[in-house]
Structures are given as structure tokens and as C-alpha cells.
Amino acid sequence: MRRNIKELSGKIAEDRRFGNFVTFLIVVNAITIGMETYQALETSVGTWFTFFNNFVLAVFIVEAAFKLTAVAPSFMRYFKDPWNLFDFTIIILALVPAVGTLAMVARLARLLRVLRLITKLRELRVIISALLRSIPSIANVLLLLVIVFYVYGVMGYHLFHEQSPQYWGT
């Protein structure tokens, strides 16, 4: 019985149609979050916005539950994947109560749901992974730019400090 539940959970979590549904929800949720910034819409249909946000959060929780059930009892397999960890963190942040001083955190957590598109679209994951791997190289490029600017700054001083001291005086 347990094996059937694990297999079914894994099939649902990996099903392309379910993934497309979650991606669709993320896009529509991003649109509704943007619509919430219009006060007139917020006052007229704010309860629908709240309902939809809670529905999307529930779907995210169910998706995470399917993925966790599929790897049970070795849950660390789920958390070793940085994209799953990212999704799980967004879910946890979205569960922060939207009252008092935590209201802003809750609103920002809802906005972070849009970033889940990265985990759903393979091409975006590849780009983000490449950017993260290139950070050390970017630091070297920045160092090269600092050196080039320094050389041109000193050259500019020597060439122009007498003609334009307001720009090249130091």
C-alpha cells in the first residue's frame, strides 16, 4: 500500500500536466498580486484575491507533499535539491501570518511565489545555474575593470589635470 502511494505521489509530482497547472497558477497569481496594488480593485474584489492566494498556497503545499511522499522515508533527497529547498522556503515564508509587524513579510513572501517560475521552467533554471557558477569569473571581470578604470584615471590626470582641473584635478 505504501509503495503504491509513493509511486502515485511521484507520478503526480513529475507529471507534465500537473507541472503546467502549477506554472499556470504561478503566472495567474503573479497577475493577481499586481492587481492588488490597485486600491479600487482591492476594495471591490479583495476577498477573491485572498481566496485565490490561499488556493495557490494550498496547491504549493500539496505539490511539496507529493514530492516529499515520493522520496519517503529519506526526506533529505528532497531537500538536497536546491530548487526543492527554494520552493519549500517560499512555502514556509508564505505561511507567515499576515498580521501586525509580519504583514509586510507575508506580502513579500507572496510576491516571491513569482520566483517559483524559475523552478518550473527548465530554461530559467539553466540560466540561473550558469549565473551562479559564473560568480567567481564575474569577480575576476570586475577586478579587471577596476584595473582598467584605474589606469585610465591616472592617464587622464596626467593628460588633462591642467586643462580641466574641475574634472581631472585629483
CSV table of C-alpha atoms in Angstrom, one decimal:
chain,number,residue,atom,x,y,z
A,1,MET,CA,0.0,0.0,0.0
A,2,ARG,CA,2.8,2.4,1.0
A,3,ARG,CA,4.7,1.7,-2.2
A,4,ASN,CA,1.6,2.4,-4.3
A,5,ILE,CA,1.2,5.8,-2.5
A,6,LYS,CA,4.9,6.6,-3.0
A,7,GLU,CA,4.7,5.7,-6.7
A,8,LEU,CA,1.5,7.6,-7.3
A,9,SER,CA,2.8,10.7,-5.5
A,10,GLY,CA,6.0,10.5,-7.6
A,11,LYS,CA,4.0,10.2,-10.8
A,12,ILE,CA,1.7,13.1,-9.9
A,13,ALA,CA,4.7,15.3,-8.8
A,14,GLU,CA,6.6,14.6,-12.0
A,15,ASP,CA,3.6,14.7,-14.4
A,16,ARG,CA,4.0,17.4,-17.0
A,17,ARG,CA,0.3,18.4,-16.9
A,18,PHE,CA,0.5,18.9,-13.1
A,19,GLY,CA,3.7,21.0,-13.6
A,20,ASN,CA,2.0,23.0,-16.3
A,21,PHE,CA,-1.0,23.6,-14.0
A,22,VAL,CA,1.3,24.8,-11.2
A,23,THR,CA,3.1,27.1,-13.7
A,24,PHE,CA,-0.2,28.5,-14.8
A,25,LEU,CA,-1.2,29.2,-11.2
A,26,ILE,CA,2.1,30.9,-10.6
A,27,VAL,CA,1.6,33.2,-13.6
A,28,VAL,CA,-2.1,34.0,-12.7
A,29,ASN,CA,-1.0,34.5,-9.1
A,30,ALA,CA,1.6,37.0,-10.2
A,31,ILE,CA,-1.0,38.9,-12.1
A,32,THR,CA,-3.4,39.0,-9.2
A,33,ILE,CA,-0.6,40.2,-6.9
A,34,GLY,CA,0.0,43.0,-9.3
A,35,MET,CA,-3.7,43.7,-9.4
A,36,GLU,CA,-3.8,44.0,-5.6
A,37,THR,CA,-1.8,47.2,-5.9
A,38,TYR,CA,-4.8,49.0,-7.4
A,39,GLN,CA,-6.8,50.2,-4.4
A,40,ALA,CA,-10.2,50.2,-6.3
A,41,LEU,CA,-9.7,46.5,-7.3
A,42,GLU,CA,-8.6,45.6,-3.8
A,43,THR,CA,-11.7,47.1,-2.2
A,44,SER,CA,-14.1,45.6,-4.7
A,45,VAL,CA,-12.7,42.0,-5.1
A,46,GLY,CA,-10.1,41.8,-2.3
A,47,THR,CA,-11.8,38.7,-0.8
A,48,TRP,CA,-11.4,36.9,-4.1
A,49,PHE,CA,-7.7,37.8,-4.2
A,50,THR,CA,-7.3,36.4,-0.7
A,51,PHE,CA,-9.2,33.2,-1.6
A,52,PHE,CA,-7.1,32.8,-4.7
A,53,ASN,CA,-3.8,33.4,-2.8
A,54,ASN,CA,-4.8,30.8,-0.3
A,55,PHE,CA,-5.8,28.3,-3.0
A,56,VAL,CA,-2.4,28.8,-4.7
A,57,LEU,CA,-0.6,28.3,-1.4
A,58,ALA,CA,-2.7,25.1,-0.8
A,59,VAL,CA,-1.7,23.8,-4.3
A,60,PHE,CA,2.0,24.5,-3.5
A,61,ILE,CA,1.7,22.7,-0.2
A,62,VAL,CA,0.1,19.7,-1.9
A,63,GLU,CA,2.8,19.7,-4.6
A,64,ALA,CA,5.5,19.7,-1.9
A,65,ALA,CA,3.7,16.9,0.0
A,66,PHE,CA,3.6,14.8,-3.2
A,67,LYS,CA,7.3,15.3,-3.7
A,68,LEU,CA,8.1,14.5,-0.1
A,69,THR,CA,5.9,11.4,-0.1
A,70,ALA,CA,7.6,10.2,-3.3
A,71,VAL,CA,11.0,10.2,-1.6
A,72,ALA,CA,9.8,9.0,1.9
A,73,PRO,CA,11.3,7.9,4.2
A,74,SER,CA,14.6,9.5,3.0
A,75,PHE,CA,13.3,13.1,3.0
A,76,MET,CA,16.8,14.5,2.7
A,77,ARG,CA,16.7,13.5,-1.0
A,78,TYR,CA,14.0,16.2,-1.4
A,79,PHE,CA,16.0,18.8,0.5
A,80,LYS,CA,19.3,18.1,-1.3
A,81,ASP,CA,17.8,19.5,-4.5
A,82,PRO,CA,18.4,23.3,-4.2
A,83,TRP,CA,15.3,24.0,-6.3
A,84,ASN,CA,13.1,22.0,-3.9
A,85,LEU,CA,14.7,23.8,-1.0
A,86,PHE,CA,13.9,27.1,-2.7
A,87,ASP,CA,10.3,26.1,-3.3
A,88,PHE,CA,9.9,24.8,0.3
A,89,THR,CA,11.3,28.1,1.7
A,90,ILE,CA,8.8,30.1,-0.3
A,91,ILE,CA,6.0,27.9,1.0
A,92,ILE,CA,7.2,28.3,4.6
A,93,LEU,CA,7.5,32.1,4.2
A,94,ALA,CA,4.0,32.3,2.7
A,95,LEU,CA,2.7,30.6,5.9
A,96,VAL,CA,3.8,33.6,8.0
A,97,PRO,CA,0.7,35.2,9.4
A,98,ALA,CA,-0.2,38.4,7.6
A,99,VAL,CA,-0.9,40.4,10.8
A,100,GLY,CA,1.0,43.1,12.7
A,101,THR,CA,4.6,43.5,12.0
A,102,LEU,CA,4.8,40.3,10.0
A,103,ALA,CA,2.2,41.6,7.4
A,104,MET,CA,5.0,43.0,5.1
A,105,VAL,CA,6.9,39.8,5.3
A,106,ALA,CA,3.8,37.9,4.3
A,107,ARG,CA,3.2,40.2,1.4
A,108,LEU,CA,6.8,39.8,0.2
A,109,ALA,CA,6.6,36.1,0.6
A,110,ARG,CA,3.5,36.1,-1.7
A,111,LEU,CA,5.5,38.1,-4.2
A,112,LEU,CA,8.3,35.6,-4.0
A,113,ARG,CA,5.9,33.0,-5.4
A,114,VAL,CA,6.5,34.5,-8.8
A,115,LEU,CA,10.2,33.4,-8.5
A,116,ARG,CA,8.9,29.8,-8.5
A,117,LEU,CA,8.6,30.2,-12.2
A,118,ILE,CA,12.4,29.7,-12.2
A,119,THR,CA,11.9,26.2,-10.8
A,120,LYS,CA,9.2,25.3,-13.2
A,121,LEU,CA,10.8,26.5,-16.4
A,122,ARG,CA,13.9,24.4,-17.2
A,123,GLU,CA,15.5,27.1,-19.4
A,124,LEU,CA,15.4,29.6,-16.5
A,125,ARG,CA,16.9,27.0,-14.1
A,126,VAL,CA,19.8,26.5,-16.6
A,127,ILE,CA,20.4,30.3,-16.8
A,128,ILE,CA,20.3,30.8,-13.0
A,129,SER,CA,22.6,27.8,-12.5
A,130,ALA,CA,25.1,29.2,-15.1
A,131,LEU,CA,24.9,32.7,-13.5
A,132,LEU,CA,25.6,31.2,-10.0
A,133,ARG,CA,28.5,29.1,-11.4
A,134,SER,CA,30.0,32.2,-13.1
A,135,ILE,CA,30.1,34.4,-10.0
A,136,PRO,CA,33.8,33.7,-9.4
A,137,SER,CA,34.6,34.6,-13.0
A,138,ILE,CA,32.4,37.7,-12.7
A,139,ALA,CA,34.6,38.8,-9.7
A,140,ASN,CA,37.6,38.5,-11.9
A,141,VAL,CA,36.0,40.6,-14.7
A,142,LEU,CA,35.2,43.2,-12.1
A,143,LEU,CA,38.8,43.2,-10.9
A,144,LEU,CA,39.9,43.7,-14.5
A,145,LEU,CA,37.5,46.6,-14.9
A,146,VAL,CA,38.8,48.2,-11.7
A,147,ILE,CA,42.3,48.0,-13.0
A,148,VAL,CA,41.4,49.4,-16.4
A,149,PHE,CA,39.5,52.3,-14.8
A,150,TYR,CA,42.4,53.0,-12.5
A,151,VAL,CA,44.9,53.1,-15.4
A,152,TYR,CA,42.7,55.4,-17.4
A,153,GLY,CA,42.0,57.6,-14.4
A,154,VAL,CA,45.8,58.1,-13.8
A,155,MET,CA,46.4,58.6,-17.5
A,156,GLY,CA,43.5,61.2,-17.6
A,157,TYR,CA,45.0,63.0,-14.6
A,158,HIS,CA,48.4,63.3,-16.3
A,159,LEU,CA,47.0,64.3,-19.6
A,160,PHE,CA,44.2,66.7,-18.5
A,161,HIS,CA,44.7,68.0,-15.0
A,162,GLU,CA,46.0,71.4,-16.2
A,163,GLN,CA,43.3,71.9,-18.8
A,164,SER,CA,40.3,70.7,-16.7
A,165,PRO,CA,41.2,70.7,-13.0
A,166,GLN,CA,37.5,70.5,-12.0
A,167,TYR,CA,37.3,67.1,-13.6
A,168,TRP,CA,40.9,65.8,-13.5
A,169,GLY,CA,42.4,67.7,-10.6
A,170,THR,CA,42.9,64.7,-8.4
